[in-house]
Coordinates of C-alpha atoms in Angstrom, one line a residue:
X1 CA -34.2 41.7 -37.7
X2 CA -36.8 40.7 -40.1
X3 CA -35.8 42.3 -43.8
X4 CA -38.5 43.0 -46.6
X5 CA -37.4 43.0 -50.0
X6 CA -40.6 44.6 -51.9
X7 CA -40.8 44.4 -56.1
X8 CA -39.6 47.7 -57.8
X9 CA -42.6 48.5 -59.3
X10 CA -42.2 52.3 -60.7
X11 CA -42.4 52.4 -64.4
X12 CA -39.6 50.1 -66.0
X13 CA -37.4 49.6 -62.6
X14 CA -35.6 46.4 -62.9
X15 CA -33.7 46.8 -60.0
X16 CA -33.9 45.3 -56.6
X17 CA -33.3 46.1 -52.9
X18 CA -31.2 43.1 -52.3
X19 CA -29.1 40.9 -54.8
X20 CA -29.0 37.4 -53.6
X21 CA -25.6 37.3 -52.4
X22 CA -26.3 40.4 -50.1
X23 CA -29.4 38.9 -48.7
X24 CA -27.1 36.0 -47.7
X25 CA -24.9 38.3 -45.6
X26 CA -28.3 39.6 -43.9
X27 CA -29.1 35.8 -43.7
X28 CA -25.5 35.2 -42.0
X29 CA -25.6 37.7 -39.1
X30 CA -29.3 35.8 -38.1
X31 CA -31.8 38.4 -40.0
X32 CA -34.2 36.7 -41.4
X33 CA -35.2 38.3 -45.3
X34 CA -38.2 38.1 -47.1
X35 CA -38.0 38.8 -50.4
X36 CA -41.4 39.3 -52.8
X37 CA -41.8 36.4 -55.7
X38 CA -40.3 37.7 -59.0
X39 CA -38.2 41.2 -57.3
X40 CA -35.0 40.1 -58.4
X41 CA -36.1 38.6 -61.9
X42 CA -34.9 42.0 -63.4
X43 CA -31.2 41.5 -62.4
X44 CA -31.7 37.1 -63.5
X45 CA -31.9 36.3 -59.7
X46 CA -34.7 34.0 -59.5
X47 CA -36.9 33.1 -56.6
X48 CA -35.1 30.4 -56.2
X49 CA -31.9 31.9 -56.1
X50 CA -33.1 33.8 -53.0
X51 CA -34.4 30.1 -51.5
X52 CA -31.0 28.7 -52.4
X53 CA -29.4 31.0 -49.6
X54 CA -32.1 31.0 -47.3
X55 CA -34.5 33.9 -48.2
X56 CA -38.2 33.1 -48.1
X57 CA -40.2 34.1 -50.3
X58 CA -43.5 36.1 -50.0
X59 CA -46.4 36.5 -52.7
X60 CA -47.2 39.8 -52.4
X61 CA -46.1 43.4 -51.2
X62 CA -48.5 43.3 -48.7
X63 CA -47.2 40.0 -47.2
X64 CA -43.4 41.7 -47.1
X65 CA -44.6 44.8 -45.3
X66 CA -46.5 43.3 -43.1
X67 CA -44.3 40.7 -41.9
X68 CA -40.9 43.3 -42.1
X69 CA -39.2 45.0 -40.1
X70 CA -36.8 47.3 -42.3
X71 CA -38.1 47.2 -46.1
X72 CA -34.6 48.1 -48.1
X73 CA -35.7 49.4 -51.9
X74 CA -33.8 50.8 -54.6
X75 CA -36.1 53.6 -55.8
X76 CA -38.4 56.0 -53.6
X77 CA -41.9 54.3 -52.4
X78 CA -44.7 55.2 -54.9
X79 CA -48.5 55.6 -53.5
X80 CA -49.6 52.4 -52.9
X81 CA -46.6 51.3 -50.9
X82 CA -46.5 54.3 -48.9
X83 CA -49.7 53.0 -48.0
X84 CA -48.0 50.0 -46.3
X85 CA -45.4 51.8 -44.3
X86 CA -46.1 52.0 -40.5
X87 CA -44.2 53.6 -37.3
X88 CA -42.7 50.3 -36.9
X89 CA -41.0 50.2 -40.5
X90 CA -37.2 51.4 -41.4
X91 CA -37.2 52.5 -44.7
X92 CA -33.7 52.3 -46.1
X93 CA -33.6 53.6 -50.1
X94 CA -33.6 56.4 -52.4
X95 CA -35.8 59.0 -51.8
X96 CA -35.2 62.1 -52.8
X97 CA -37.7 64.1 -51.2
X98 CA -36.8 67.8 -51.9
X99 CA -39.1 67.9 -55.2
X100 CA -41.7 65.5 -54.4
X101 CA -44.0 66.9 -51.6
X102 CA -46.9 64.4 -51.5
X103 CA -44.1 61.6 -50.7
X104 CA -43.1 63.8 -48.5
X105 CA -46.3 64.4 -46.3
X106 CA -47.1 60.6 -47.2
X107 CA -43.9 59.3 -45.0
X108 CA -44.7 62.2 -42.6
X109 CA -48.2 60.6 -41.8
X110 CA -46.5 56.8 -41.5
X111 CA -44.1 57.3 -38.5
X112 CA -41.7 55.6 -40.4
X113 CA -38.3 56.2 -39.7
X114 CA -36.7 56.5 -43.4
X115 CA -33.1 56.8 -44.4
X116 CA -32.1 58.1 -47.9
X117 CA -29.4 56.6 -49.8
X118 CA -29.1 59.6 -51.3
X119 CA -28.0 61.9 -48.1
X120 CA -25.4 59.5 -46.6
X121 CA -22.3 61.0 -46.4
X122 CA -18.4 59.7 -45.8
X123 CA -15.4 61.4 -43.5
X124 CA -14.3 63.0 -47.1
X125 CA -17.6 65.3 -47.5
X126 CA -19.0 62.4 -50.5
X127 CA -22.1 60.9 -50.7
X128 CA -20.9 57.2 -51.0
X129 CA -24.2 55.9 -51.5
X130 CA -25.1 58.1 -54.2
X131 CA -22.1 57.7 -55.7
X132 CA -22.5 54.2 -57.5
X133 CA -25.8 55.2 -59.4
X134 CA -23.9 58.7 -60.2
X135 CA -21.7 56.4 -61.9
X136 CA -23.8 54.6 -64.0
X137 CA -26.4 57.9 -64.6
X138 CA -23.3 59.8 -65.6
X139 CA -22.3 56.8 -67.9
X140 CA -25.7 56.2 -69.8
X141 CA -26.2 60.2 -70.1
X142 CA -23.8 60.0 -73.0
X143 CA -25.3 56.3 -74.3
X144 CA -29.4 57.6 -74.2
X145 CA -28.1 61.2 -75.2
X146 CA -25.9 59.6 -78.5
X147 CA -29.0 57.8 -79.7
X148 CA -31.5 60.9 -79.2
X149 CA -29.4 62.6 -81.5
X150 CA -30.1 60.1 -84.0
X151 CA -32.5 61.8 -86.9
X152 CA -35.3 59.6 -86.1
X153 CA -35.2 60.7 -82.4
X154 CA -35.7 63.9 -83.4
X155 CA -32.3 64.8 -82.7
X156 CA -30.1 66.3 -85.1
X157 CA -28.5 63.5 -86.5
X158 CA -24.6 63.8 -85.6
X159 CA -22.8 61.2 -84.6
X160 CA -21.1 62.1 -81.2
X161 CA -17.3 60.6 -82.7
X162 CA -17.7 61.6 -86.3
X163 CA -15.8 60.1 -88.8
X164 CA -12.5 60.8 -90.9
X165 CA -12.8 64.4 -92.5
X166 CA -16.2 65.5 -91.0
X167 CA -16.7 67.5 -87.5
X168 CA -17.3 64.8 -84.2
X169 CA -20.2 66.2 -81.9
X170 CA -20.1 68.7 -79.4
X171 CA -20.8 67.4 -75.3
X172 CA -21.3 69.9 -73.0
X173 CA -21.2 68.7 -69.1
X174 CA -22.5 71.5 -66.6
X175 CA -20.7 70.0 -63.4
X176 CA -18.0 67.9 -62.5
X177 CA -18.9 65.4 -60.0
X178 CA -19.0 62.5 -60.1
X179 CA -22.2 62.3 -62.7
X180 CA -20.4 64.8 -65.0
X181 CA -16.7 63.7 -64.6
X182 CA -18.0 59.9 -65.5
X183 CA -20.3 61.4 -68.4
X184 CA -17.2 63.1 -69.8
X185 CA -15.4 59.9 -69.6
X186 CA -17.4 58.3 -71.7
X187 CA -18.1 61.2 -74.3
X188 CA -14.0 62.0 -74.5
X189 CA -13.9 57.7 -75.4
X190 CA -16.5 58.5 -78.3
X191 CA -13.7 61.0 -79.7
X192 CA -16.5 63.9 -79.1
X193 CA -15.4 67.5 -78.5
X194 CA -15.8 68.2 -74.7
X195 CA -16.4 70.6 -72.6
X196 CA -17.1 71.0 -68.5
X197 CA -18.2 73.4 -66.6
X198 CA -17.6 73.4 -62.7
X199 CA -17.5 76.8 -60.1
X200 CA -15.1 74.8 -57.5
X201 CA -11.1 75.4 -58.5
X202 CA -10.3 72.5 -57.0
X203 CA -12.6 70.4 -58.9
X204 CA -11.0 72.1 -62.0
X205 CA -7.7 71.2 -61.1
X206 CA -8.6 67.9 -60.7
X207 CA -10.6 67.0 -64.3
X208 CA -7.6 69.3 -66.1
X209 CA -4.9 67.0 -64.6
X210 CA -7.2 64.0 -65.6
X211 CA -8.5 64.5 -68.7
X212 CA -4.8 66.3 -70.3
X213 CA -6.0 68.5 -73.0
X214 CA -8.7 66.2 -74.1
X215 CA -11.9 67.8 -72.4
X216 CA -12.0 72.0 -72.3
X217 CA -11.8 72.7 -68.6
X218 CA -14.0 76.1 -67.8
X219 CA -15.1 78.0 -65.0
X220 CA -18.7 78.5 -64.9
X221 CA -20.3 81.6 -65.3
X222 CA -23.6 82.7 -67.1
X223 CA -21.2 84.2 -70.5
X224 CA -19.6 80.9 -70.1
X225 CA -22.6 78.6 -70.3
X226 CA -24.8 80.6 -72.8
X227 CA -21.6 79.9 -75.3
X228 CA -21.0 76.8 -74.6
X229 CA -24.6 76.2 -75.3
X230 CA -24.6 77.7 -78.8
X231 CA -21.8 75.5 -79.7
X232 CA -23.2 72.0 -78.2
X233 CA -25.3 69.2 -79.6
X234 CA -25.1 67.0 -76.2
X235 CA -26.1 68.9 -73.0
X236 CA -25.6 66.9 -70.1
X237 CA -26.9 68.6 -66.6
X238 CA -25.0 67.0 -63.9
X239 CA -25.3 69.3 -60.9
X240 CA -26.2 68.2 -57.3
X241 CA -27.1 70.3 -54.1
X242 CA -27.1 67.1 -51.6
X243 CA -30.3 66.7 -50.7
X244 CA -32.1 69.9 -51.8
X245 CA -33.8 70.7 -55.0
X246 CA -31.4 71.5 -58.4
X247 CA -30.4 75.0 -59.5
X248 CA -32.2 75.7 -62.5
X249 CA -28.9 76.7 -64.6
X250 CA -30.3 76.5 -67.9
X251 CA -33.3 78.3 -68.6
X252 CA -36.2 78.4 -71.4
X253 CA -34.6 81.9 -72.8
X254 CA -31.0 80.0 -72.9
X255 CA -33.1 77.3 -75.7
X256 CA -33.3 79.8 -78.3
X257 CA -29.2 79.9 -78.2
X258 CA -28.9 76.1 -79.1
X259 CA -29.2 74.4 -82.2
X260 CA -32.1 72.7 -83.8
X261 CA -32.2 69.0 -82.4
X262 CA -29.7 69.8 -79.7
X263 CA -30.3 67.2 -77.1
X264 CA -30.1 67.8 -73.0
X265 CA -30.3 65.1 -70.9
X266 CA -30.8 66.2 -66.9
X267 CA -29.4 63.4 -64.7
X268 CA -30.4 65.8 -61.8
X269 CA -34.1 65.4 -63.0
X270 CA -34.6 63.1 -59.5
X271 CA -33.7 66.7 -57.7
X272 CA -36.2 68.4 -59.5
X273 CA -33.9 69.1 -62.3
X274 CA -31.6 71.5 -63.7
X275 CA -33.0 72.7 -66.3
X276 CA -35.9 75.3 -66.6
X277 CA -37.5 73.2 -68.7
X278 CA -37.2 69.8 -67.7
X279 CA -40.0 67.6 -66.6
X280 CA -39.6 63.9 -65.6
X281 CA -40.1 60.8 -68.2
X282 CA -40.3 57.4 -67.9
X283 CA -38.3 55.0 -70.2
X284 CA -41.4 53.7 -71.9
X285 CA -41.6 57.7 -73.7
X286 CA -37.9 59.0 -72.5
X287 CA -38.0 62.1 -74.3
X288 CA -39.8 65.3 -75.2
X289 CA -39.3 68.1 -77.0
X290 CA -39.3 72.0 -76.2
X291 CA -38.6 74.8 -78.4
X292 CA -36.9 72.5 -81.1
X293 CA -34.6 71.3 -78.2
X294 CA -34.8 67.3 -77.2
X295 CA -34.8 66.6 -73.4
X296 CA -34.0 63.0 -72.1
X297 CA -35.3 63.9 -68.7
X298 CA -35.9 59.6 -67.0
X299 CA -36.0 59.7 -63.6
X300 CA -34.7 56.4 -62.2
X301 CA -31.8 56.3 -65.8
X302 CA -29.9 53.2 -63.8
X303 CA -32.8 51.5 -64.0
X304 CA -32.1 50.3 -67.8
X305 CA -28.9 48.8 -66.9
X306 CA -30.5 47.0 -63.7
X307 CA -27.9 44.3 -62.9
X308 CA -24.8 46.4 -63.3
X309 CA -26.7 49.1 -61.1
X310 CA -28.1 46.8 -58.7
X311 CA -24.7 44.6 -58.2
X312 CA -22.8 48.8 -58.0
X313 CA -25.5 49.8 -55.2
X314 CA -25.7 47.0 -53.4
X315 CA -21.8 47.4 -53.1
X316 CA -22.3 50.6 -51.1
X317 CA -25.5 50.2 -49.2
X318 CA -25.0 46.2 -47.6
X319 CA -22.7 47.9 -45.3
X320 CA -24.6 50.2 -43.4
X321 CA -27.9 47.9 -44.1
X322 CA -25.6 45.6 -41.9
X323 CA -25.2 47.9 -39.4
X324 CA -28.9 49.2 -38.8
X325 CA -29.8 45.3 -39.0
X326 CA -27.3 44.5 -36.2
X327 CA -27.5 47.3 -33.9
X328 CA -31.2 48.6 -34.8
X329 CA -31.7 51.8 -36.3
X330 CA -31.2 54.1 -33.3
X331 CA -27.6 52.7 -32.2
X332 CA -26.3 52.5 -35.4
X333 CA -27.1 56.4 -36.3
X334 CA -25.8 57.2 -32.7
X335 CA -22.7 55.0 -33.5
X336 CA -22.0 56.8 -37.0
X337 CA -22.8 60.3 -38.1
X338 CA -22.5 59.8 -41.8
X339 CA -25.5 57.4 -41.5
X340 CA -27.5 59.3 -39.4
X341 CA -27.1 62.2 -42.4
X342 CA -29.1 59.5 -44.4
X343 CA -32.3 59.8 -41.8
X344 CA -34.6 62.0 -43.6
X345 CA -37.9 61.5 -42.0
X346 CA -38.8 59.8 -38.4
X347 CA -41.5 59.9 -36.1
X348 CA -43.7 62.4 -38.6
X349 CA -40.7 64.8 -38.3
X350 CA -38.3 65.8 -41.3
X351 CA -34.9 65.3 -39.8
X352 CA -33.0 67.0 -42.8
X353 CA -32.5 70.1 -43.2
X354 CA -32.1 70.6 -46.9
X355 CA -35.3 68.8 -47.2
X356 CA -37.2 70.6 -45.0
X357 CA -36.0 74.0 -46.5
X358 CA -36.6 73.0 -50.3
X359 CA -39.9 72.0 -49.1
X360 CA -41.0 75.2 -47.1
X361 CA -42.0 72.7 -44.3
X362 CA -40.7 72.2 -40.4
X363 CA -37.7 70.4 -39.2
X364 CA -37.1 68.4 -36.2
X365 CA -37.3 70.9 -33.5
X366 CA -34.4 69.4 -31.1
X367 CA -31.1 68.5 -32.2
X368 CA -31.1 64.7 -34.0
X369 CA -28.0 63.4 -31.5
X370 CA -30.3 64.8 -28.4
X371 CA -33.6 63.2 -30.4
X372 CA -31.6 59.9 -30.7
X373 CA -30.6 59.6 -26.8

């Protein structure tokens, strides 16, 4: 199969479809890759890294997508690459369709056949693709949310850990996945106060037995949140419905209960968000401010930290990239239901279901195994 390896090219995305050392598995198996001059600079992979393990390399985006088969990205295809995308490509990358309708009708009107990262699933019920940025997003929520606080962020100028004889900073984590059990992590290792809120038992069990007395462990309810609010000076939104648009948990109303230069940072912001008042930013002007309330609201966050991310995702996604390269798309889906959960969009049809309900808009008429036959 003929792989295209496109330049990232939304707003301070350093990361790339394929590290060298993947592309070389591609290379391996007989795929030929294609990789666009200067896509891996943001990770230090050169062109001629990707020459050194056989990868040629193309001058433009045009020249990959035109001479590609299956174009593997990191972050969802902005206007002008959509543009490119024809019934013959396999899109394999993060998507994240539910809140972004014009992408939506844009991969509807390609015939592409696109598979999300982001809907994958595993025999346990996780979303193993997802899970490696959920690491990283959980991770810098508390590193970007720490230095908003700072007084010349407009935060309100606490330090998270504190220091001997004066009050460390209050972190608040509304969910404990993955993005909210690794953001806790990282705020209970900055000696902050901490506090999560989950609605699954289970999941409360699990962070209690972890964490041993050092994070507060509470079930979620609306009395719940609206006092842990009052009390926090980090908010960190972490909540996921796979593949359809955030809750909005935290509303405008809730603001008035926080404190001055509170910060909130909303990792589920690619979902739409989970707060009321959330709105995506770009790192070049991360934050905003509502109601005396700081949001941190970046959309692609693993983006800052591009070789750790990229070297984490490629980790997850080389193995079913593998698979649809080897068997083509069709047989590999049929051969493996968890990747067939990543198809999102093929032949002008949404093929998801929490997609095409967030979105008001019709799904696949005929059962996907049938469809696939």
């Amino acid at each position: 199969m003929k792989i295209g390896v496109p330049k990232e090219i939304k707003n301070h995305e350093y990361r790339v479809g394929l590290t060298p050392e993947s592309a070389r598995e591609f290379i391996a198996r007989g795929h030929n890759v294609l990789v666009e001059t200067q896509a891996g600079v943001g990770i230090g992979a050169s062109d001629e890294d990707y020459v050194a393990i056989g990868a040629k390399i193309a001058p433009t985006a045009e020249d990959v997508f035109a001479n590609s088969t299956m174009i593997i990205k990191v972050k969802e295809p902005l206007a002008d690459e959509r543009k490119r995308l024809t019934p013959d490509h396999i899109l394999y990358t993060y998507l994240h369709l539910a809140p972004d309708p014009e992408q939506t009708k844009d991969l509807l009107a390609s015939g592409a056949t696109c598979i999300a990262y982001e809907t994958v699933t595993d025999r346990h019920g996780g979303l193993p693709l997802l899970k490696p940025m959920s690491q990283v997003a959980g991770r810098l929520a508390i590193q970007c949310g720490a230095s908003a606080l700072e007084k010349n962020e407009g935060g309100r100028g606490v330090l998270l850990g504190g220091v001997p004889g004066v009050h460390p900073g209050n972190v608040l984590v509304i969910g404990g996945g993955v993005v909210g059990f690794n953001a806790a992590q990282m705020a209970v290792g900055m000696h902050a106060e901490v506090t999560i809120l989950d609605r699954n038992t289970d999941v409360l069990d699990r962070l209690d037995a972890h964490f041993e007395g050092r994070a507060k462990i509470i079930y979620s309810t609306k009395a719940t949140l609206e006092q842990a609010l009052s009390e926090a000076d980090l908010v960190v939104g972490a909540v996921l419905v796979p593949g359809a648009a955030a809750p909005k948990l935290v509303t405008r109303e809730m603001l008035s209960l926080m404190k001055p230069g509170a910060v909130m940072v909303d990792v589920a912001i690619d979902q739409g968000g989970c707060f009321e008042t959330s709105h995506a930013t770009t790192h070049d002007n991360p934050t905003y401010i509502v109601d005396d309330i700081v949001h941190y609201c970046v959309a692609n966050m693993p983006g800052a930290v591009a070789r750790t991310s990229t070297y984490a995702l490629n980790n997850a996604t080389l193995i079913h990239g593998l698979r649809i390269a080897d068997k083509g798309w069709k047989a590999a889906l049929q051969a493996d239901p968890h990747l067939a959960a990543g198809l999102n969009v093929w032949n002008g049809k949404i093929t998801c279901a929490p997609v095409a309900e967030s979105l008001s808009m019709e799904i696949l008429s005929v059962p996907l195994a049938d469809a696939l036959t």
